[in-house]
Amino acid sequence: EIVSDPEAVSAADLPAGEVPAPQPPPALTYPERPEGPPSIYGWMSERSSSPPAKRQRAESLELETRLLVPSECAGAVIGKQGSGLRAVREGCGVKISMLKAEEAPHWPLDRLIVLTGSFEGRKAAVERLLRAAFEANIESTSLKMLVKRSDAGAVIGKAGATLMMIREGSGIDVHIDNREVVGDRLVTATGPLDNTCSAAHWVMWCLEGQEAEAADEVSPSEGALD
C-alpha cells in the first residue's frame, strides 16, 4: 500500500480512545501584486475587434492629465527661469502648463498642472513632476489628480473593483473624493514616490482605456458621402 503522506496518522493506527492530532491547514498562496499597468494599447488591441485604422486613431490620441502639486513645491517644479517645466516638455514630448493661483481658485493650497500628449509621454512627465516636487523626501509624497465627473466610474469600477485593483497594483491606499468641485473628482494617495507614481499610472491607464474605446467608435463623419 502506498501512503501519500508518511507522517499522517489515522485513527486506526492509534490506541483505543485516542484521536489524531489536528493537522495544520495548507499554506495559503496569494497572487503576486502586479508591477504596473499593462500596455494600454496592447490591452485595447486585444479587446477591440474594430478595424486597425480606428485603433490607430485611438493610439494617436493626445489626452490630458491634470495634476495638483503643493504651492510650496511649485518653485522646485518650475525650475530656474522655467528650466524644470521646459525639461519635462522636451524630455517627455508633452505640452505642459502650470496655472496661476488665481486661475484655479478652488485649489488654494495647490498649483494645477495640465499635461497634454501621449500616454507614455504623460506617464513619464507625471513621474518627473512628482520627483521634482518631493525631492526633499521621496519616501513621503502625495498624489492629487483631477478626474472629470463623467470619468470617475472608470477609476472606481463596478462595486469599487477597479479602485481595489489600483490599490493592489500600486501598494498604497488610493481614494477618490465623493465631493465634486467644478465638475471634477479628486483622486488622492500618499506614500513613497515609487508607489504614488504607480498609482498615477494605474489611474491614467484606466482613463486611457475608456477614452480609447470611445475613440474606437465610428465617428459621425466616417462613411459620409463626398
PDB file of C-alpha atoms in Angstrom, residues 10-224:
ATOM      1  CA  SER A  10      -5.138   7.787  11.003  1.00  0.00           C
ATOM      2  CA  ALA A  11      -7.482   6.836  13.831  1.00  0.00           C
ATOM      3  CA  ALA A  12      -6.972   3.153  13.023  1.00  0.00           C
ATOM      4  CA  ASP A  13      -3.244   3.400  13.883  1.00  0.00           C
ATOM      5  CA  LEU A  14      -3.851   4.796  17.389  1.00  0.00           C
ATOM      6  CA  PRO A  15      -4.701   3.013  20.645  1.00  0.00           C
ATOM      7  CA  ALA A  16      -8.408   2.873  21.520  1.00  0.00           C
ATOM      8  CA  GLY A  17      -9.768   6.176  22.802  1.00  0.00           C
ATOM      9  CA  GLU A  18      -7.160   8.375  21.149  1.00  0.00           C
ATOM     10  CA  VAL A  19      -7.798  10.643  18.171  1.00  0.00           C
ATOM     11  CA  PRO A  20      -5.269  12.010  15.675  1.00  0.00           C
ATOM     12  CA  ALA A  21      -3.786  15.408  16.469  1.00  0.00           C
ATOM     13  CA  PRO A  22      -5.223  18.155  14.277  1.00  0.00           C
ATOM     14  CA  GLN A  23      -3.136  18.868  11.205  1.00  0.00           C
ATOM     15  CA  PRO A  24      -2.229  22.471  10.247  1.00  0.00           C
ATOM     16  CA  PRO A  25      -4.095  23.862   7.235  1.00  0.00           C
ATOM     17  CA  PRO A  26      -2.212  24.005   3.919  1.00  0.00           C
ATOM     18  CA  ALA A  27      -0.211  27.168   3.354  1.00  0.00           C
ATOM     19  CA  LEU A  28      -2.216  29.874   1.635  1.00  0.00           C
ATOM     20  CA  THR A  29      -0.869  31.303  -1.586  1.00  0.00           C
ATOM     21  CA  TYR A  30      -1.719  34.735  -2.879  1.00  0.00           C
ATOM     22  CA  PRO A  31      -1.390  36.119  -6.398  1.00  0.00           C
ATOM     23  CA  GLU A  32       1.598  38.326  -6.926  1.00  0.00           C
ATOM     24  CA  ARG A  33       0.858  42.049  -6.923  1.00  0.00           C
ATOM     25  CA  PRO A  34       1.048  43.464 -10.445  1.00  0.00           C
ATOM     26  CA  GLU A  35       4.155  45.511 -11.082  1.00  0.00           C
ATOM     27  CA  GLY A  36       2.275  48.096 -13.091  1.00  0.00           C
ATOM     28  CA  PRO A  37      -0.406  48.665 -15.692  1.00  0.00           C
ATOM     29  CA  PRO A  38      -0.073  46.619 -18.880  1.00  0.00           C
ATOM     30  CA  SER A  39       0.424  48.391 -22.154  1.00  0.00           C
ATOM     31  CA  ILE A  40      -2.817  50.256 -22.635  1.00  0.00           C
ATOM     32  CA  TYR A  41      -2.811  49.952 -26.386  1.00  0.00           C
ATOM     33  CA  GLY A  42      -1.842  46.299 -26.296  1.00  0.00           C
ATOM     34  CA  TRP A  43      -4.771  45.749 -23.943  1.00  0.00           C
ATOM     35  CA  MET A  44      -7.090  47.690 -26.185  1.00  0.00           C
ATOM     36  CA  SER A  45      -5.920  45.798 -29.264  1.00  0.00           C
ATOM     37  CA  GLU A  46      -6.779  42.520 -27.578  1.00  0.00           C
ATOM     38  CA  ARG A  47     -10.192  43.755 -26.518  1.00  0.00           C
ATOM     39  CA  SER A  48     -11.138  45.584 -29.664  1.00  0.00           C
ATOM     40  CA  SER A  49     -12.394  43.924 -32.808  1.00  0.00           C
ATOM     41  CA  SER A  50     -12.635  47.180 -34.737  1.00  0.00           C
ATOM     42  CA  PRO A  51     -10.553  47.881 -37.856  1.00  0.00           C
ATOM     43  CA  PRO A  52      -6.836  48.738 -37.439  1.00  0.00           C
ATOM     44  CA  ALA A  53      -7.445  52.283 -38.718  1.00  0.00           C
ATOM     45  CA  LYS A  54      -9.709  53.045 -35.767  1.00  0.00           C
ATOM     46  CA  ARG A  55      -7.274  51.538 -33.271  1.00  0.00           C
ATOM     47  CA  GLN A  56      -4.521  53.648 -34.794  1.00  0.00           C
ATOM     48  CA  ARG A  57      -6.604  56.773 -34.194  1.00  0.00           C
ATOM     49  CA  ALA A  58      -7.067  55.752 -30.556  1.00  0.00           C
ATOM     50  CA  GLU A  59      -3.332  55.215 -30.123  1.00  0.00           C
ATOM     51  CA  SER A  60      -2.557  58.646 -31.565  1.00  0.00           C
ATOM     52  CA  LEU A  61      -4.892  60.468 -29.185  1.00  0.00           C
ATOM     53  CA  GLU A  62      -3.306  63.302 -27.230  1.00  0.00           C
ATOM     54  CA  LEU A  63      -5.205  63.301 -23.976  1.00  0.00           C
ATOM     55  CA  GLU A  64      -4.984  65.422 -20.863  1.00  0.00           C
ATOM     56  CA  THR A  65      -3.782  64.681 -17.348  1.00  0.00           C
ATOM     57  CA  ARG A  66      -4.311  67.215 -14.558  1.00  0.00           C
ATOM     58  CA  LEU A  67      -2.097  67.110 -11.508  1.00  0.00           C
ATOM     59  CA  LEU A  68      -2.084  69.213  -8.327  1.00  0.00           C
ATOM     60  CA  VAL A  69       1.199  69.939  -6.548  1.00  0.00           C
ATOM     61  CA  PRO A  70       1.578  71.821  -3.250  1.00  0.00           C
ATOM     62  CA  SER A  71       2.093  75.548  -3.752  1.00  0.00           C
ATOM     63  CA  GLU A  72       5.274  75.457  -1.684  1.00  0.00           C
ATOM     64  CA  CYS A  73       6.744  72.940  -4.157  1.00  0.00           C
ATOM     65  CA  ALA A  74       5.869  74.968  -7.252  1.00  0.00           C
ATOM     66  CA  GLY A  75       9.274  76.638  -7.456  1.00  0.00           C
ATOM     67  CA  ALA A  76      11.091  73.308  -7.496  1.00  0.00           C
ATOM     68  CA  VAL A  77       8.813  72.088 -10.280  1.00  0.00           C
ATOM     69  CA  ILE A  78       9.125  75.248 -12.385  1.00  0.00           C
ATOM     70  CA  GLY A  79      12.890  75.483 -12.004  1.00  0.00           C
ATOM     71  CA  LYS A  80      15.125  78.471 -12.580  1.00  0.00           C
ATOM     72  CA  GLN A  81      13.644  80.577 -15.369  1.00  0.00           C
ATOM     73  CA  GLY A  82      11.247  77.764 -16.173  1.00  0.00           C
ATOM     74  CA  SER A  83      14.001  75.217 -16.779  1.00  0.00           C
ATOM     75  CA  GLY A  84      12.155  72.465 -14.884  1.00  0.00           C
ATOM     76  CA  LEU A  85       8.979  72.692 -16.933  1.00  0.00           C
ATOM     77  CA  ARG A  86      10.998  73.048 -20.126  1.00  0.00           C
ATOM     78  CA  ALA A  87      12.943  69.864 -19.320  1.00  0.00           C
ATOM     79  CA  VAL A  88       9.699  67.949 -18.800  1.00  0.00           C
ATOM     80  CA  ARG A  89       8.230  69.343 -22.021  1.00  0.00           C
ATOM     81  CA  GLU A  90      11.248  68.464 -24.124  1.00  0.00           C
ATOM     82  CA  GLY A  91      12.211  65.233 -22.384  1.00  0.00           C
ATOM     83  CA  CYS A  92       8.723  63.711 -22.349  1.00  0.00           C
ATOM     84  CA  GLY A  93       7.311  65.211 -25.528  1.00  0.00           C
ATOM     85  CA  VAL A  94       4.247  66.716 -23.876  1.00  0.00           C
ATOM     86  CA  LYS A  95       2.588  70.087 -23.644  1.00  0.00           C
ATOM     87  CA  ILE A  96       2.723  71.355 -20.076  1.00  0.00           C
ATOM     88  CA  SER A  97       1.317  74.389 -18.315  1.00  0.00           C
ATOM     89  CA  MET A  98       1.122  75.379 -14.673  1.00  0.00           C
ATOM     90  CA  LEU A  99      -1.881  77.588 -13.954  1.00  0.00           C
ATOM     91  CA  LYS A 100      -1.542  80.652 -11.780  1.00  0.00           C
ATOM     92  CA  ALA A 101      -3.188  80.525  -8.363  1.00  0.00           C
ATOM     93  CA  GLU A 102      -5.970  82.862  -9.483  1.00  0.00           C
ATOM     94  CA  GLU A 103      -6.693  80.628 -12.467  1.00  0.00           C
ATOM     95  CA  ALA A 104      -7.526  77.684 -10.180  1.00  0.00           C
ATOM     96  CA  PRO A 105      -9.056  79.380  -7.107  1.00  0.00           C
ATOM     97  CA  HIS A 106     -10.812  76.190  -5.989  1.00  0.00           C
ATOM     98  CA  TRP A 107      -7.439  74.694  -5.043  1.00  0.00           C
ATOM     99  CA  PRO A 108      -5.865  77.456  -2.910  1.00  0.00           C
ATOM    100  CA  LEU A 109      -3.153  75.230  -1.407  1.00  0.00           C
ATOM    101  CA  ASP A 110      -2.018  73.743  -4.698  1.00  0.00           C
ATOM    102  CA  ARG A 111      -0.938  74.644  -8.224  1.00  0.00           C
ATOM    103  CA  LEU A 112      -2.681  72.958 -11.113  1.00  0.00           C
ATOM    104  CA  ILE A 113      -0.510  71.415 -13.836  1.00  0.00           C
ATOM    105  CA  VAL A 114      -2.052  70.365 -17.142  1.00  0.00           C
ATOM    106  CA  LEU A 115      -0.276  67.799 -19.327  1.00  0.00           C
ATOM    107  CA  THR A 116      -1.305  67.025 -22.899  1.00  0.00           C
ATOM    108  CA  GLY A 117       0.249  64.302 -25.013  1.00  0.00           C
ATOM    109  CA  SER A 118       0.564  60.562 -25.495  1.00  0.00           C
ATOM    110  CA  PHE A 119       0.011  58.140 -22.645  1.00  0.00           C
ATOM    111  CA  GLU A 120       3.709  57.270 -22.363  1.00  0.00           C
ATOM    112  CA  GLY A 121       4.712  60.922 -22.504  1.00  0.00           C
ATOM    113  CA  ARG A 122       2.301  61.947 -19.765  1.00  0.00           C
ATOM    114  CA  LYS A 123       3.248  58.939 -17.678  1.00  0.00           C
ATOM    115  CA  ALA A 124       6.925  59.957 -17.765  1.00  0.00           C
ATOM    116  CA  ALA A 125       6.035  63.605 -17.129  1.00  0.00           C
ATOM    117  CA  VAL A 126       3.989  62.798 -14.015  1.00  0.00           C
ATOM    118  CA  GLU A 127       6.921  60.874 -12.563  1.00  0.00           C
ATOM    119  CA  ARG A 128       9.329  63.738 -13.242  1.00  0.00           C
ATOM    120  CA  LEU A 129       6.952  66.295 -11.741  1.00  0.00           C
ATOM    121  CA  LEU A 130       6.348  64.301  -8.567  1.00  0.00           C
ATOM    122  CA  ARG A 131      10.067  63.679  -8.171  1.00  0.00           C
ATOM    123  CA  ALA A 132      10.803  67.393  -8.521  1.00  0.00           C
ATOM    124  CA  ALA A 133       8.019  68.390  -6.122  1.00  0.00           C
ATOM    125  CA  PHE A 134       9.048  65.968  -3.370  1.00  0.00           C
ATOM    126  CA  GLU A 135      12.783  65.670  -3.936  1.00  0.00           C
ATOM    127  CA  ALA A 136      13.411  66.643  -0.288  1.00  0.00           C
ATOM    128  CA  ASN A 137      11.746  63.439   0.916  1.00  0.00           C
ATOM    129  CA  ILE A 138      10.785  60.920  -1.740  1.00  0.00           C
ATOM    130  CA  GLU A 139       9.613  58.485   0.940  1.00  0.00           C
ATOM    131  CA  SER A 140       6.722  60.808   1.825  1.00  0.00           C
ATOM    132  CA  THR A 141       4.939  62.090  -1.271  1.00  0.00           C
ATOM    133  CA  SER A 142       1.350  62.883  -2.128  1.00  0.00           C
ATOM    134  CA  LEU A 143      -0.574  62.398  -5.348  1.00  0.00           C
ATOM    135  CA  LYS A 144      -3.506  64.591  -6.338  1.00  0.00           C
ATOM    136  CA  MET A 145      -5.147  64.103  -9.708  1.00  0.00           C
ATOM    137  CA  LEU A 146      -8.319  65.644 -11.079  1.00  0.00           C
ATOM    138  CA  VAL A 147     -10.769  63.359 -12.872  1.00  0.00           C
ATOM    139  CA  LYS A 148     -13.857  64.528 -14.699  1.00  0.00           C
ATOM    140  CA  ARG A 149     -17.119  63.554 -13.075  1.00  0.00           C
ATOM    141  CA  SER A 150     -18.076  61.597 -16.183  1.00  0.00           C
ATOM    142  CA  ASP A 151     -14.812  59.607 -15.988  1.00  0.00           C
ATOM    143  CA  ALA A 152     -14.937  58.755 -12.285  1.00  0.00           C
ATOM    144  CA  GLY A 153     -16.665  55.446 -12.956  1.00  0.00           C
ATOM    145  CA  ALA A 154     -13.666  54.256 -14.970  1.00  0.00           C
ATOM    146  CA  VAL A 155     -11.485  54.701 -11.871  1.00  0.00           C
ATOM    147  CA  ILE A 156     -13.951  53.266  -9.370  1.00  0.00           C
ATOM    148  CA  GLY A 157     -15.307  50.327 -11.378  1.00  0.00           C
ATOM    149  CA  LYS A 158     -18.266  48.117 -10.607  1.00  0.00           C
ATOM    150  CA  ALA A 159     -18.694  47.843  -6.824  1.00  0.00           C
ATOM    151  CA  GLY A 160     -15.278  49.532  -6.454  1.00  0.00           C
ATOM    152  CA  ALA A 161     -13.422  46.708  -8.235  1.00  0.00           C
ATOM    153  CA  THR A 162     -11.195  48.970 -10.339  1.00  0.00           C
ATOM    154  CA  LEU A 163     -10.244  51.141  -7.371  1.00  0.00           C
ATOM    155  CA  MET A 164      -9.298  47.987  -5.472  1.00  0.00           C
ATOM    156  CA  MET A 165      -7.132  46.923  -8.424  1.00  0.00           C
ATOM    157  CA  ILE A 166      -5.390  50.319  -8.391  1.00  0.00           C
ATOM    158  CA  ARG A 167      -4.699  49.991  -4.673  1.00  0.00           C
ATOM    159  CA  GLU A 168      -3.398  46.470  -5.100  1.00  0.00           C
ATOM    160  CA  GLY A 169      -1.277  47.407  -8.099  1.00  0.00           C
ATOM    161  CA  SER A 170       0.302  50.472  -6.509  1.00  0.00           C
ATOM    162  CA  GLY A 171       0.659  49.095  -3.000  1.00  0.00           C
ATOM    163  CA  ILE A 172      -0.879  52.163  -1.329  1.00  0.00           C
ATOM    164  CA  ASP A 173      -4.325  53.390  -0.351  1.00  0.00           C
ATOM    165  CA  VAL A 174      -5.870  55.393  -3.190  1.00  0.00           C
ATOM    166  CA  HIS A 175      -9.052  57.409  -2.686  1.00  0.00           C
ATOM    167  CA  ILE A 176     -11.448  59.284  -4.918  1.00  0.00           C
ATOM    168  CA  ASP A 177     -13.339  62.097  -3.233  1.00  0.00           C
ATOM    169  CA  ASN A 178     -17.120  61.861  -3.208  1.00  0.00           C
ATOM    170  CA  ARG A 179     -17.365  65.627  -3.462  1.00  0.00           C
ATOM    171  CA  GLU A 180     -17.416  67.285  -6.817  1.00  0.00           C
ATOM    172  CA  VAL A 181     -15.561  70.543  -7.447  1.00  0.00           C
ATOM    173  CA  VAL A 182     -16.375  72.347 -10.686  1.00  0.00           C
ATOM    174  CA  GLY A 183     -17.222  69.063 -12.398  1.00  0.00           C
ATOM    175  CA  ASP A 184     -14.125  67.243 -11.105  1.00  0.00           C
ATOM    176  CA  ARG A 185     -13.453  64.488  -8.581  1.00  0.00           C
ATOM    177  CA  LEU A 186     -10.139  64.435  -6.705  1.00  0.00           C
ATOM    178  CA  VAL A 187      -8.012  61.275  -6.624  1.00  0.00           C
ATOM    179  CA  THR A 188      -5.507  61.189  -3.755  1.00  0.00           C
ATOM    180  CA  ALA A 189      -2.790  58.892  -2.452  1.00  0.00           C
ATOM    181  CA  THR A 190       0.208  59.217  -0.143  1.00  0.00           C
ATOM    182  CA  GLY A 191       3.350  57.150   0.208  1.00  0.00           C
ATOM    183  CA  PRO A 192       6.843  56.676  -1.239  1.00  0.00           C
ATOM    184  CA  LEU A 193       7.499  58.167  -4.659  1.00  0.00           C
ATOM    185  CA  ASP A 194       7.536  54.828  -6.499  1.00  0.00           C
ATOM    186  CA  ASN A 195       4.108  53.963  -5.117  1.00  0.00           C
ATOM    187  CA  THR A 196       2.447  57.299  -5.830  1.00  0.00           C
ATOM    188  CA  CYS A 197       3.850  57.249  -9.367  1.00  0.00           C
ATOM    189  CA  SER A 198       2.484  53.733  -9.802  1.00  0.00           C
ATOM    190  CA  ALA A 199      -0.935  54.873  -8.542  1.00  0.00           C
ATOM    191  CA  ALA A 200      -0.918  57.750 -11.043  1.00  0.00           C
ATOM    192  CA  HIS A 201      -0.029  55.374 -13.879  1.00  0.00           C
ATOM    193  CA  TRP A 202      -2.852  52.997 -12.943  1.00  0.00           C
ATOM    194  CA  VAL A 203      -5.395  55.839 -12.847  1.00  0.00           C
ATOM    195  CA  MET A 204      -4.187  57.142 -16.208  1.00  0.00           C
ATOM    196  CA  TRP A 205      -4.351  53.643 -17.662  1.00  0.00           C
ATOM    197  CA  CYS A 206      -7.975  53.217 -16.571  1.00  0.00           C
ATOM    198  CA  LEU A 207      -8.938  56.593 -18.022  1.00  0.00           C
ATOM    199  CA  GLU A 208      -6.973  55.894 -21.202  1.00  0.00           C
ATOM    200  CA  GLY A 209      -8.873  52.669 -21.780  1.00  0.00           C
ATOM    201  CA  GLN A 210     -12.166  54.497 -21.592  1.00  0.00           C
ATOM    202  CA  GLU A 211     -11.017  57.240 -23.965  1.00  0.00           C
ATOM    203  CA  ALA A 212      -9.539  54.755 -26.426  1.00  0.00           C
ATOM    204  CA  GLU A 213     -12.757  52.777 -26.526  1.00  0.00           C
ATOM    205  CA  ALA A 214     -14.702  55.968 -27.180  1.00  0.00           C
ATOM    206  CA  ALA A 215     -12.322  56.933 -29.976  1.00  0.00           C
ATOM    207  CA  ASP A 216     -12.643  53.447 -31.412  1.00  0.00           C
ATOM    208  CA  GLU A 217     -16.304  54.025 -32.139  1.00  0.00           C
ATOM    209  CA  VAL A 218     -17.340  55.162 -35.589  1.00  0.00           C
ATOM    210  CA  SER A 219     -17.160  58.944 -35.793  1.00  0.00           C
ATOM    211  CA  PRO A 220     -20.223  60.835 -37.140  1.00  0.00           C
ATOM    212  CA  SER A 221     -18.310  61.877 -40.245  1.00  0.00           C
ATOM    213  CA  GLU A 222     -16.948  58.423 -41.030  1.00  0.00           C
ATOM    214  CA  GLY A 223     -18.617  56.866 -44.004  1.00  0.00           C
ATOM    215  CA  ALA A 224     -20.158  60.152 -45.128  1.00  0.00           C
TER     216      ALA A 224
END
